[in-house]
Amino acid sequence: MNKYNPPRMNPSSLRSRFATRFLRSLSEINAQKPTASSSSPTEIFRRYRRIKVAADKSMAYSVRSRRTWSRAMLWKLRTRPCGRRSVKTSTIVRKTRHEKQNKNTTTATTTGEDGVVSGVEADELRELVPGGEAMDLYNLLDETAHYIKCLTTQVQVMKKIADFYSP
Amino acid sequence: MQPCSREMQAMNSLQDLQINVHTPHADFLEQMLSTTSFPASSSSSSWSDLNPQDNNAAAAAGFHHHEILASNLRQQQQINGGHDSNPFQAMKMMMQQQQQQQQMMVAGFGRATVAATAAAGVGTHQGGGEGSMQALFNSLGYGSLHQPQASFGSDSTPEVNHSQVPTAAAATPGKPKQKVRARRGQATDPHSIAERLRRVRIAERMKSLQELVPNANKTDKASMLDEIIDYVKFLQLQVKVLSMSRLGGAAAVAPLVTDMPFEGGGDCFQTSGNGGSLPRNSNGNRTPSDNESLTVSEHQVAKLMEEDMGSAMQYLQGKGLCLMPISLATAISTATCHSRNPMVSNVNTNSTGVNVSHLLLQSSGGDGSSSPSLSALTVQSATMGNGGVDGAASVSKPLD
């Protein structure tokens, strides 16, 4: 009898959680897709959007609500498809609280003793990291670190999947 | 311990200094001068020995004290305008704050602080804010006390690390007219302290970010931030590109679709050889009892797969599973490639806050093996601990 013990993934790692969810959503997308040809550019674009949203969503769900950026991304994903969907009051309250916090902390451009103009880049970083608008620089850097880690995981898993299926 | 004894000696000398602080101003200078030379001569060497050791200790404890001292000295310097009075004031500050902190730490702190802030003072004199920053960081003890980067043209700070006190002692006799500003409660200026703390913490975070981002040349913070921004943009772009490229590969994902009949077969099924023999599951060694439920589900899945792949997939999806080739799982988990072409089913049940993920791998060896063999590996663990399932049970189940 052939005993094949594959190298064991840590099932609680971010990578395996994301991979699981993403594959599931991929199969769901393929289930939705009608057997019609997907050669038209709009169709392709729509599919690409769906896949990207699935990837982001599965990543955000893998992180749960432990991180501000995942919460912000989930909130964004929930409200984006239906523009007029009623937003949960809890998230709104949270956002306003964040914004208040933002106003209190001085996030002005600190050009002084640091020798660094943190203002402009910080704003740019805030645009990139979801949910970064309502954070001071300190937490923003923390979120950025985690976000970068999750993005790299996402890219790795997607690359592996693509490599596996494409040839 | 030798250093400790020397430290105590230094402490005693400092205590003498402290006692002298409370005397009136006229005698103050003389006593300071007289006693300043004492610790300088006796313990300068000891302080140089203590330097590497204390830095680690200094970094470990008493962060606030250091910061307060630093801010004290910074303000002192700004007010007095003369940096060669700094060591003198530094000594005074050390003595004042001494009672509040662990005495063992203060010596190292004082030296480090004096060194750092003297360097900081010179740095700011020369208009380089970065130098002061560097000095503070260095004195915080990232391993060892480096020479601050700012070049010191002043007389009192050529040898920052080792001869601070002697030069202070040498400098102070030359300036008898000292403005003794007893800035006792520097905590009255919380903004500078808070800002300093904040800046240091931000710098720590930048350092950790720097390790994540590939181009790690920390020349200065602005360029580092730019690198981070570019890297995040690059990663997001990569995700976009990959999701576009998935369109082609997604066609091959089709076999995993629920309603695909088994006979249709995608790539992962075609090479699986005898698909009909898949459901032949025989119980191998399954140790924990809570895996019995998994066994049952596996059996059911196998039975369903026998009849119709679509229903099997529906069953799996109802349980929140998905199917993927084991080679993909291995590829995801490691960088190695696959030799066999097995089937893998991932079980991920999200039930009421407890996230239990089971990894079920069923491999059917089609390449070069005469009889298909299934081996199952079950790993069960609780990811979100809601008091949920504990432990990890891994079972390998060979099949014929």
Coordinates of C-alpha atoms in Angstrom, one line a residue:
Chain A
M1 CA 0.0 0.0 0.0
N2 CA 1.3 3.4 -0.8
K3 CA 1.3 5.7 2.0
Y4 CA 1.5 9.2 0.8
N5 CA 2.0 11.8 3.4
P6 CA 2.0 15.1 1.8
P7 CA 3.7 17.9 3.6
R8 CA 1.2 19.2 6.0
M9 CA -0.1 22.7 5.9
N10 CA -0.7 24.5 9.0
P11 CA -4.5 24.8 8.7
S12 CA -4.6 27.8 11.0
S13 CA -2.1 29.8 9.0
L14 CA -3.2 32.8 7.1
R15 CA -2.1 31.1 3.9
S16 CA -4.2 28.0 4.3
R17 CA -7.2 30.0 5.4
F18 CA -7.0 32.3 2.5
A19 CA -6.4 29.5 0.0
T20 CA -9.4 27.6 1.2
R21 CA -11.7 30.5 1.0
F22 CA -10.3 31.7 -2.3
L23 CA -10.7 28.3 -4.0
R24 CA -14.2 28.0 -2.8
S25 CA -15.1 31.4 -4.1
L26 CA -13.4 30.6 -7.4
S27 CA -15.5 27.5 -7.8
E28 CA -18.5 29.5 -7.0
I29 CA -17.7 31.9 -9.6
N30 CA -17.3 29.2 -12.1
A31 CA -20.6 27.8 -11.0
Q32 CA -22.2 31.1 -11.7
K33 CA -20.6 31.5 -15.0
P34 CA -22.9 30.3 -17.8
T35 CA -21.6 28.1 -20.4
A36 CA -21.6 30.9 -22.8
S37 CA -18.4 32.1 -24.2
S38 CA -16.5 34.5 -22.1
S39 CA -14.6 36.0 -24.9
S40 CA -16.3 39.4 -25.0
P41 CA -14.3 42.0 -23.2
T42 CA -17.1 43.0 -20.9
E43 CA -17.6 39.5 -19.9
I44 CA -13.9 39.1 -19.3
F45 CA -13.8 42.3 -17.3
R46 CA -16.7 41.3 -15.3
R47 CA -15.2 38.0 -14.5
Y48 CA -12.0 39.7 -13.6
R49 CA -13.8 42.0 -11.2
R50 CA -15.5 39.1 -9.6
I51 CA -12.3 37.2 -9.1
K52 CA -10.5 40.2 -7.7
V53 CA -13.4 40.9 -5.4
A54 CA -13.4 37.3 -4.4
A55 CA -9.7 37.4 -3.7
D56 CA -10.0 40.5 -1.6
K57 CA -13.0 39.3 0.2
S58 CA -11.5 36.0 1.1
M59 CA -8.4 37.7 2.3
A60 CA -10.4 40.0 4.4
Y61 CA -12.4 37.2 5.8
S62 CA -9.3 35.3 6.7
V63 CA -8.2 38.1 8.8
R64 CA -11.6 38.5 10.3
S65 CA -12.0 41.8 12.1
R66 CA -8.8 41.7 13.9
R67 CA -7.3 44.5 11.8
T68 CA -8.7 47.8 10.9
W69 CA -7.9 47.4 7.2
S70 CA -9.8 44.1 7.0
R71 CA -12.8 45.6 8.7
A72 CA -12.7 48.6 6.3
M73 CA -12.3 46.3 3.3
L74 CA -15.2 44.1 4.4
W75 CA -17.3 47.1 4.9
K76 CA -16.4 48.5 1.6
L77 CA -17.1 45.2 -0.1
R78 CA -20.5 44.9 1.5
T79 CA -21.6 48.3 0.6
R80 CA -20.1 48.6 -2.8
P81 CA -22.2 46.2 -4.9
C82 CA -25.5 47.8 -3.9
G83 CA -24.9 51.5 -3.7
R84 CA -28.0 52.2 -1.8
R85 CA -27.7 49.4 0.7
S86 CA -28.4 50.5 4.2
V87 CA -25.2 50.8 6.0
K88 CA -24.9 49.2 9.4
T89 CA -25.0 51.8 12.0
S90 CA -22.3 50.1 14.0
T91 CA -19.8 50.6 11.3
I92 CA -20.8 54.2 10.8
V93 CA -20.4 54.8 14.5
R94 CA -17.0 53.2 14.4
K95 CA -15.9 55.3 11.5
T96 CA -17.0 58.6 13.1
R97 CA -15.2 57.6 16.2
H98 CA -12.1 57.0 14.2
E99 CA -12.5 60.3 12.5
K100 CA -12.8 62.1 15.8
Q101 CA -9.7 60.3 17.0
N102 CA -8.0 61.4 13.8
K103 CA -8.9 65.0 14.5
N104 CA -7.5 64.9 18.0
T105 CA -4.2 63.5 17.1
T106 CA -1.9 65.9 15.4
T107 CA -1.2 64.4 12.1
A108 CA 0.2 67.6 10.6
T109 CA 3.2 67.4 8.4
T110 CA 6.0 66.9 10.8
T111 CA 8.9 68.4 9.0
G112 CA 10.8 69.3 12.1
E113 CA 13.3 67.2 14.0
D114 CA 12.6 64.1 12.1
G115 CA 13.9 65.5 9.0
V116 CA 11.0 63.8 7.3
V117 CA 8.0 65.1 5.7
S118 CA 5.6 62.5 6.9
G119 CA 2.5 64.3 5.9
V120 CA 2.4 63.7 2.2
E121 CA 3.5 60.2 2.1
A122 CA 1.3 59.3 5.0
D123 CA -1.7 60.5 3.1
E124 CA -0.7 58.5 0.1
L125 CA -0.3 55.5 2.3
R126 CA -3.7 56.1 3.7
E127 CA -5.2 56.0 0.3
L128 CA -3.5 52.7 -0.4
V129 CA -4.3 50.8 2.8
P130 CA -8.0 50.3 3.2
G131 CA -9.4 52.0 6.2
G132 CA -6.3 54.1 6.6
E133 CA -8.0 57.4 6.4
A134 CA -9.0 57.4 10.0
M135 CA -5.7 56.4 11.6
D136 CA -2.8 58.3 12.9
L137 CA 0.7 57.6 11.5
Y138 CA 1.6 55.2 14.2
N139 CA -1.3 52.8 13.7
L140 CA -1.1 53.3 10.1
L141 CA 2.3 51.9 9.9
D142 CA 1.2 48.9 12.0
E143 CA -1.7 48.3 9.6
T144 CA 0.5 48.7 6.7
A145 CA 2.9 46.0 7.9
H146 CA 0.1 43.5 8.4
Y147 CA -1.5 44.5 5.1
I148 CA 1.8 43.9 3.3
K149 CA 2.1 40.5 4.9
C150 CA -1.4 39.6 3.8
L151 CA -0.9 40.9 0.3
T152 CA 2.3 38.9 -0.1
T153 CA 0.4 35.8 1.0
Q154 CA -2.4 36.5 -1.3
V155 CA 0.0 36.9 -4.2
Q156 CA 1.9 33.7 -3.5
V157 CA -1.3 31.6 -3.3
M158 CA -2.8 33.1 -6.4
K159 CA 0.5 32.6 -8.2
K160 CA 0.6 29.0 -7.2
I161 CA -3.0 28.4 -8.3
A162 CA -2.4 30.1 -11.6
D163 CA 0.7 28.2 -12.2
F164 CA -1.1 25.0 -11.4
Y165 CA -3.9 25.5 -13.7
S166 CA -2.6 27.3 -16.6
P167 CA -0.3 24.9 -18.5
Chain B
M1 CA 30.2 41.5 40.0
Q2 CA 32.8 44.0 39.3
P3 CA 30.7 46.4 37.3
C4 CA 28.1 46.5 39.9
S5 CA 30.6 47.5 42.5
R6 CA 31.9 50.2 40.3
E7 CA 28.4 51.2 39.6
M8 CA 27.7 51.5 43.2
Q9 CA 30.7 53.6 43.5
A10 CA 29.5 55.9 40.9
M11 CA 26.1 55.9 42.5
N12 CA 27.6 56.9 45.8
S13 CA 29.4 59.7 44.1
L14 CA 26.2 60.8 42.4
Q15 CA 24.4 60.7 45.6
D16 CA 26.9 63.0 47.1
L17 CA 26.3 65.3 44.2
Q18 CA 22.6 65.1 44.8
I19 CA 22.9 66.0 48.4
N20 CA 24.9 69.0 47.3
V21 CA 22.2 70.2 45.0
H22 CA 20.1 71.4 47.8
T23 CA 22.7 73.8 49.1
P24 CA 22.4 77.4 48.0
H25 CA 23.6 78.6 44.8
A26 CA 26.8 80.1 45.8
D27 CA 28.2 76.9 47.1
F28 CA 26.5 74.9 44.5
L29 CA 29.0 75.4 41.7
E30 CA 32.0 74.8 43.8
Q31 CA 30.6 71.6 45.2
M32 CA 29.5 70.5 41.8
L33 CA 32.9 71.1 40.4
S34 CA 34.6 69.4 43.2
T35 CA 32.5 66.4 43.2
T36 CA 32.2 66.2 39.5
S37 CA 35.8 65.5 39.1
F38 CA 35.6 62.7 41.6
P39 CA 33.3 60.4 39.7
A40 CA 35.0 61.4 36.5
S41 CA 38.3 60.2 37.6
S42 CA 37.2 57.1 39.4
S43 CA 34.5 55.8 37.3
S44 CA 35.1 57.0 33.9
S45 CA 36.9 53.8 33.1
S46 CA 34.1 51.8 34.8
W47 CA 31.6 53.7 32.8
S48 CA 33.3 52.8 29.6
D49 CA 33.1 49.2 30.7
L50 CA 29.6 49.6 31.7
N51 CA 28.7 51.1 28.4
P52 CA 28.0 48.0 26.3
Q53 CA 26.3 46.2 29.2
D54 CA 24.2 49.1 30.3
N55 CA 23.0 49.8 26.9
N56 CA 21.1 46.6 26.8
A57 CA 19.9 47.2 30.3
A58 CA 19.0 50.7 29.5
A59 CA 17.1 49.6 26.5
A60 CA 15.3 47.1 28.6
A61 CA 14.0 49.3 31.3
G62 CA 13.3 52.8 32.2
F63 CA 12.4 54.1 28.9
H64 CA 10.4 56.9 30.2
H65 CA 13.2 58.0 32.4
H66 CA 15.5 58.2 29.5
E67 CA 13.0 60.2 27.5
I68 CA 12.4 62.6 30.3
L69 CA 16.1 63.1 30.7
A70 CA 16.5 63.6 27.0
S71 CA 13.7 66.1 26.9
N72 CA 15.1 67.9 29.9
L73 CA 18.5 68.2 28.5
R74 CA 17.2 69.2 25.1
Q75 CA 15.2 72.0 26.7
Q76 CA 18.1 72.9 28.9
Q77 CA 20.3 73.3 26.0
Q78 CA 17.8 75.4 24.1
I79 CA 17.4 77.7 26.9
N80 CA 20.9 78.1 28.0
G81 CA 22.2 78.2 24.5
G82 CA 25.6 76.8 25.5
H83 CA 26.2 73.2 25.0
D84 CA 29.1 73.0 27.3
S85 CA 26.9 73.6 30.2
N86 CA 24.9 70.6 29.2
P87 CA 27.0 68.0 30.9
F88 CA 26.8 70.0 34.0
Q89 CA 23.0 70.2 33.7
A90 CA 23.0 66.6 32.8
M91 CA 24.6 65.7 36.0
K92 CA 22.1 67.7 37.8
M93 CA 19.3 66.1 36.0
M94 CA 20.6 62.7 36.8
M95 CA 20.8 63.4 40.4
Q96 CA 17.4 64.8 40.5
Q97 CA 15.8 61.9 38.8
Q98 CA 17.8 59.4 40.5
Q99 CA 15.6 58.7 43.4
Q100 CA 12.7 57.9 41.2
Q101 CA 14.3 55.1 39.3
Q102 CA 16.3 52.1 39.9
Q103 CA 19.7 53.2 40.8
M104 CA 21.5 50.6 38.9
M105 CA 20.0 51.8 35.7
V106 CA 20.6 55.4 36.2
A107 CA 24.3 55.2 35.8
G108 CA 24.0 53.7 32.4
F109 CA 21.1 56.0 31.6
G110 CA 22.9 59.0 32.7
R111 CA 25.8 58.3 30.6
A112 CA 23.9 57.3 27.7
T113 CA 21.6 60.2 28.0
V114 CA 24.4 62.6 28.5
A115 CA 26.2 61.2 25.5
A116 CA 23.1 61.1 23.5
T117 CA 21.8 64.5 24.3
A118 CA 25.2 66.1 24.1
A119 CA 25.4 64.7 20.7
A120 CA 21.9 65.7 20.2
G121 CA 22.7 69.2 21.3
V122 CA 25.5 69.4 18.9
G123 CA 23.5 67.9 16.3
T124 CA 20.8 70.5 16.6
H125 CA 23.4 73.1 16.7
Q126 CA 24.6 72.1 13.4
G127 CA 21.1 72.0 12.1
G128 CA 20.9 68.3 11.7
G129 CA 17.8 67.1 13.3
E130 CA 18.5 63.6 12.1
G131 CA 21.7 63.5 14.2
S132 CA 19.8 64.1 17.4
M133 CA 17.4 61.5 16.4
Q134 CA 20.1 59.1 15.7
A135 CA 21.7 59.9 19.0
L136 CA 18.6 59.2 20.8
F137 CA 18.1 55.9 19.0
N138 CA 21.6 54.9 19.5
S139 CA 21.5 55.6 23.2
L140 CA 18.3 53.6 23.5
G141 CA 20.6 50.7 23.0
Y142 CA 20.1 48.9 19.7
G143 CA 22.8 46.6 20.7
S144 CA 25.5 49.0 21.4
L145 CA 26.0 52.6 21.7
H146 CA 27.2 53.8 18.3
Q147 CA 28.9 57.0 17.7
P148 CA 26.4 59.5 16.8
Q149 CA 26.6 60.5 13.2
A150 CA 26.7 64.2 13.6
S151 CA 30.3 65.5 13.6
F152 CA 31.1 67.2 16.8
G153 CA 33.2 70.2 16.4
S154 CA 32.7 71.3 19.9
D155 CA 35.2 70.8 22.6
S156 CA 33.1 68.9 25.1
T157 CA 32.0 66.1 22.9
P158 CA 34.8 64.7 20.8
E159 CA 34.7 61.4 22.8
V160 CA 31.2 61.0 23.6
N161 CA 31.1 57.6 24.9
H162 CA 33.9 57.5 27.2
S163 CA 35.0 60.8 28.5
Q164 CA 31.9 62.7 28.8
V165 CA 32.2 63.4 32.4
P166 CA 35.9 64.3 32.4
T167 CA 35.3 66.7 29.7
A168 CA 32.4 68.1 31.5
A169 CA 34.5 68.4 34.5
A170 CA 37.1 70.1 32.4
A171 CA 34.6 72.4 30.7
T172 CA 32.7 73.5 33.7
P173 CA 35.5 75.2 35.5
G174 CA 35.9 77.4 32.5
K175 CA 32.3 78.7 32.8
P176 CA 31.7 79.8 36.3
K177 CA 28.6 81.8 35.4
Q178 CA 26.1 79.1 35.0
K179 CA 22.4 79.6 34.7
V180 CA 21.1 77.1 37.2
R181 CA 17.7 76.6 36.1
A182 CA 16.1 74.0 38.3
R183 CA 13.8 72.4 35.8
R184 CA 12.4 70.0 38.2
G185 CA 9.2 68.7 36.9
Q186 CA 9.9 68.2 33.2
A187 CA 6.7 66.4 33.1
T188 CA 5.1 69.8 32.9
D189 CA 5.9 69.7 29.3
P190 CA 4.2 66.5 28.2
H191 CA 3.9 67.5 24.6
S192 CA 7.6 67.2 23.9
I193 CA 7.9 64.0 25.8
A194 CA 4.8 62.5 24.1
E195 CA 6.1 63.6 20.8
R196 CA 9.4 62.1 21.4
L197 CA 7.9 58.8 22.5
R198 CA 5.7 58.8 19.5
R199 CA 8.5 59.5 17.1
V200 CA 10.5 56.7 18.5
R201 CA 7.7 54.3 18.3
I202 CA 7.1 55.3 14.7
A203 CA 10.7 54.7 14.0
E204 CA 10.4 51.2 15.4
R205 CA 7.5 50.5 13.2
M206 CA 9.4 51.8 10.2
K207 CA 12.2 49.5 11.0
S208 CA 9.9 46.5 11.1
L209 CA 8.3 47.6 7.9
Q210 CA 11.7 47.9 6.4
E211 CA 12.3 44.3 6.9
L212 CA 9.1 43.4 5.1
V213 CA 9.8 45.6 2.1
P214 CA 12.5 44.1 -0.1
N215 CA 14.5 47.3 -0.8
A216 CA 15.7 47.9 2.7
N217 CA 18.1 50.7 2.7
K218 CA 17.2 52.9 5.5
T219 CA 18.8 56.1 4.4
D220 CA 16.0 58.3 5.7
K221 CA 12.4 58.0 6.6
A222 CA 11.0 59.8 3.6
S223 CA 12.5 57.4 1.1
M224 CA 11.5 54.5 3.2
L225 CA 7.9 55.7 3.2
D226 CA 8.1 56.0 -0.6
E227 CA 9.5 52.5 -0.8
I228 CA 6.7 51.2 1.3
I229 CA 4.1 53.0 -0.8
D230 CA 5.5 51.7 -4.0
Y231 CA 5.7 48.2 -2.6
V232 CA 2.0 48.3 -1.6
K233 CA 1.0 49.6 -5.0
F234 CA 3.1 46.9 -6.6
L235 CA 1.5 44.1 -4.5
Q236 CA -2.0 45.4 -5.3
L237 CA -1.2 45.5 -9.0
Q238 CA 0.1 42.0 -8.8
V239 CA -3.1 40.8 -7.3
K240 CA -5.0 42.5 -10.1
V241 CA -2.8 41.0 -12.7
L242 CA -3.1 37.5 -11.2
S243 CA -6.8 37.7 -11.0
M244 CA -6.9 38.6 -14.7
S245 CA -4.6 35.8 -15.6
R246 CA -6.9 33.5 -13.6
L247 CA -9.4 33.7 -16.4
G248 CA -7.5 31.2 -18.5
G249 CA -6.7 29.0 -15.6
A250 CA -10.2 29.3 -14.4
A251 CA -11.4 27.1 -17.2
A252 CA -9.5 24.3 -15.6
V253 CA -11.1 25.1 -12.3
A254 CA -14.4 24.2 -13.9
P255 CA -14.1 20.5 -13.0
L256 CA -14.4 21.5 -9.4
V257 CA -17.7 23.1 -10.1
T258 CA -20.6 21.6 -8.4
D259 CA -22.7 20.6 -11.3
M260 CA -20.0 19.2 -13.4
P261 CA -20.6 15.6 -13.9
F262 CA -17.9 13.3 -12.9
E263 CA -17.7 11.7 -16.3
G264 CA -17.0 15.0 -17.9
G265 CA -13.8 15.2 -15.9
G266 CA -11.4 18.0 -15.8
D267 CA -7.7 17.7 -15.8
C268 CA -7.7 16.7 -12.2
F269 CA -10.0 13.8 -12.8
Q270 CA -8.7 12.6 -16.1
T271 CA -5.4 11.6 -14.8
S272 CA -6.8 10.0 -11.7
G273 CA -7.1 6.7 -13.4
N274 CA -9.9 4.7 -12.0
G275 CA -12.2 7.3 -10.8
G276 CA -14.7 4.7 -10.0
S277 CA -12.6 3.1 -7.4
L278 CA -12.3 6.3 -5.5
P279 CA -15.1 5.7 -3.1
R280 CA -13.3 2.6 -1.8
N281 CA -12.5 4.0 1.5
S282 CA -11.3 1.7 4.1
N283 CA -10.8 2.9 7.5
G284 CA -7.2 3.1 8.4
N285 CA -5.9 4.1 11.7
R286 CA -8.0 6.9 12.9
T287 CA -7.1 7.8 16.3
P288 CA -9.3 10.5 17.8
S289 CA -12.9 10.0 18.3
D290 CA -13.9 13.3 16.9
N291 CA -12.7 12.2 13.6
E292 CA -15.4 9.7 13.3
S293 CA -17.7 12.4 12.1
L294 CA -15.2 13.2 9.4
T295 CA -15.1 9.6 8.5
V296 CA -18.7 9.5 8.1
S297 CA -18.7 12.5 5.9
E298 CA -15.9 11.1 3.9
H299 CA -17.8 7.9 3.4
Q300 CA -20.8 9.8 2.3
V301 CA -18.7 11.9 -0.1
A302 CA -17.2 8.9 -1.5
K303 CA -20.5 7.3 -2.0
L304 CA -21.8 10.3 -3.7
M305 CA -18.8 10.6 -5.8
E306 CA -19.5 7.1 -7.0
E307 CA -22.8 8.0 -8.3
D308 CA -22.5 11.6 -9.4
M309 CA -19.8 14.1 -9.0
G310 CA -22.2 16.9 -8.9
S311 CA -24.1 15.8 -5.9
A312 CA -20.9 15.0 -4.2
M313 CA -19.7 18.5 -4.8
Q314 CA -23.0 19.8 -3.6
Y315 CA -22.7 17.8 -0.5
L316 CA -19.3 19.1 0.1
Q317 CA -20.3 22.7 -0.4
G318 CA -23.2 22.3 1.9
K319 CA -20.7 21.4 4.5
G320 CA -18.5 24.2 3.4
L321 CA -15.9 22.2 1.7
C322 CA -14.1 22.7 -1.4
L323 CA -12.1 20.3 -3.5
M324 CA -8.7 20.9 -4.7
P325 CA -5.9 18.7 -5.9
I326 CA -3.5 17.6 -3.3
S327 CA -0.7 18.8 -5.4
L328 CA -2.1 22.2 -5.3
A329 CA -2.3 22.1 -1.6
T330 CA 1.2 21.0 -1.4
A331 CA 2.2 23.6 -3.8
I332 CA 0.5 26.2 -1.8
S333 CA 2.1 25.0 1.4
T334 CA 5.5 24.5 0.1
A335 CA 7.4 25.5 -2.9
T336 CA 7.9 22.0 -4.1
C337 CA 6.0 20.6 -7.1
H338 CA 3.9 17.6 -7.2
S339 CA 4.6 14.1 -8.5
R340 CA 1.2 12.5 -8.2
N341 CA -2.1 13.9 -9.1
P342 CA -4.4 13.4 -6.3
M343 CA -7.6 14.9 -5.1
V344 CA -7.9 17.0 -2.1
S345 CA -10.9 18.2 -0.3
N346 CA -10.6 21.0 2.1
V347 CA -13.0 21.2 4.8
N348 CA -13.6 24.6 6.3
T349 CA -16.5 24.8 8.6
N350 CA -17.4 28.1 10.0
S351 CA -19.8 27.4 12.8
T352 CA -20.8 30.0 15.3
G353 CA -17.5 31.7 15.8
V354 CA -15.4 28.6 16.0
N355 CA -13.4 28.2 12.9
V356 CA -12.4 24.6 12.6
S357 CA -10.6 23.7 9.5
H358 CA -10.1 20.2 8.5
L359 CA -7.8 19.4 5.8
L360 CA -8.7 16.2 4.0
L361 CA -6.5 15.0 1.4
Q362 CA -7.4 12.1 -0.7
S363 CA -4.9 11.2 -3.2
S364 CA -5.3 8.8 -6.0
G365 CA -2.1 7.9 -7.6
G366 CA -2.6 7.6 -11.3
D367 CA 0.9 7.9 -12.5
G368 CA 2.8 4.7 -12.6
S369 CA 0.9 3.0 -9.9
S370 CA -1.1 0.0 -10.8
S371 CA -3.7 0.3 -8.2
P372 CA -5.1 3.5 -7.1
S373 CA -4.4 4.3 -3.5
L374 CA -6.0 6.8 -1.4
S375 CA -4.4 8.2 1.6
A376 CA -6.1 10.6 3.7
L377 CA -4.6 13.1 6.0
T378 CA -6.9 14.7 8.4
V379 CA -5.8 17.7 10.3
Q380 CA -8.2 19.3 12.6
S381 CA -7.5 22.4 14.5
A382 CA -9.3 25.3 15.9
T383 CA -8.3 28.6 14.5
M384 CA -10.5 31.0 16.3
G385 CA -10.4 29.9 19.8
N386 CA -13.9 30.2 21.1
G387 CA -13.2 27.5 23.4
G388 CA -13.7 25.3 20.4
V389 CA -12.1 22.2 19.2
D390 CA -8.7 21.7 20.5
G391 CA -5.7 19.9 19.3
A392 CA -4.6 18.7 16.0
A393 CA -5.2 15.2 14.9
S394 CA -3.4 14.1 11.9
V395 CA -4.2 10.7 10.5
S396 CA -2.8 9.0 7.5
K397 CA -5.1 6.6 6.0
P398 CA -3.8 4.3 3.3
L399 CA -6.2 2.8 0.9
D400 CA -6.1 0.2 -1.7

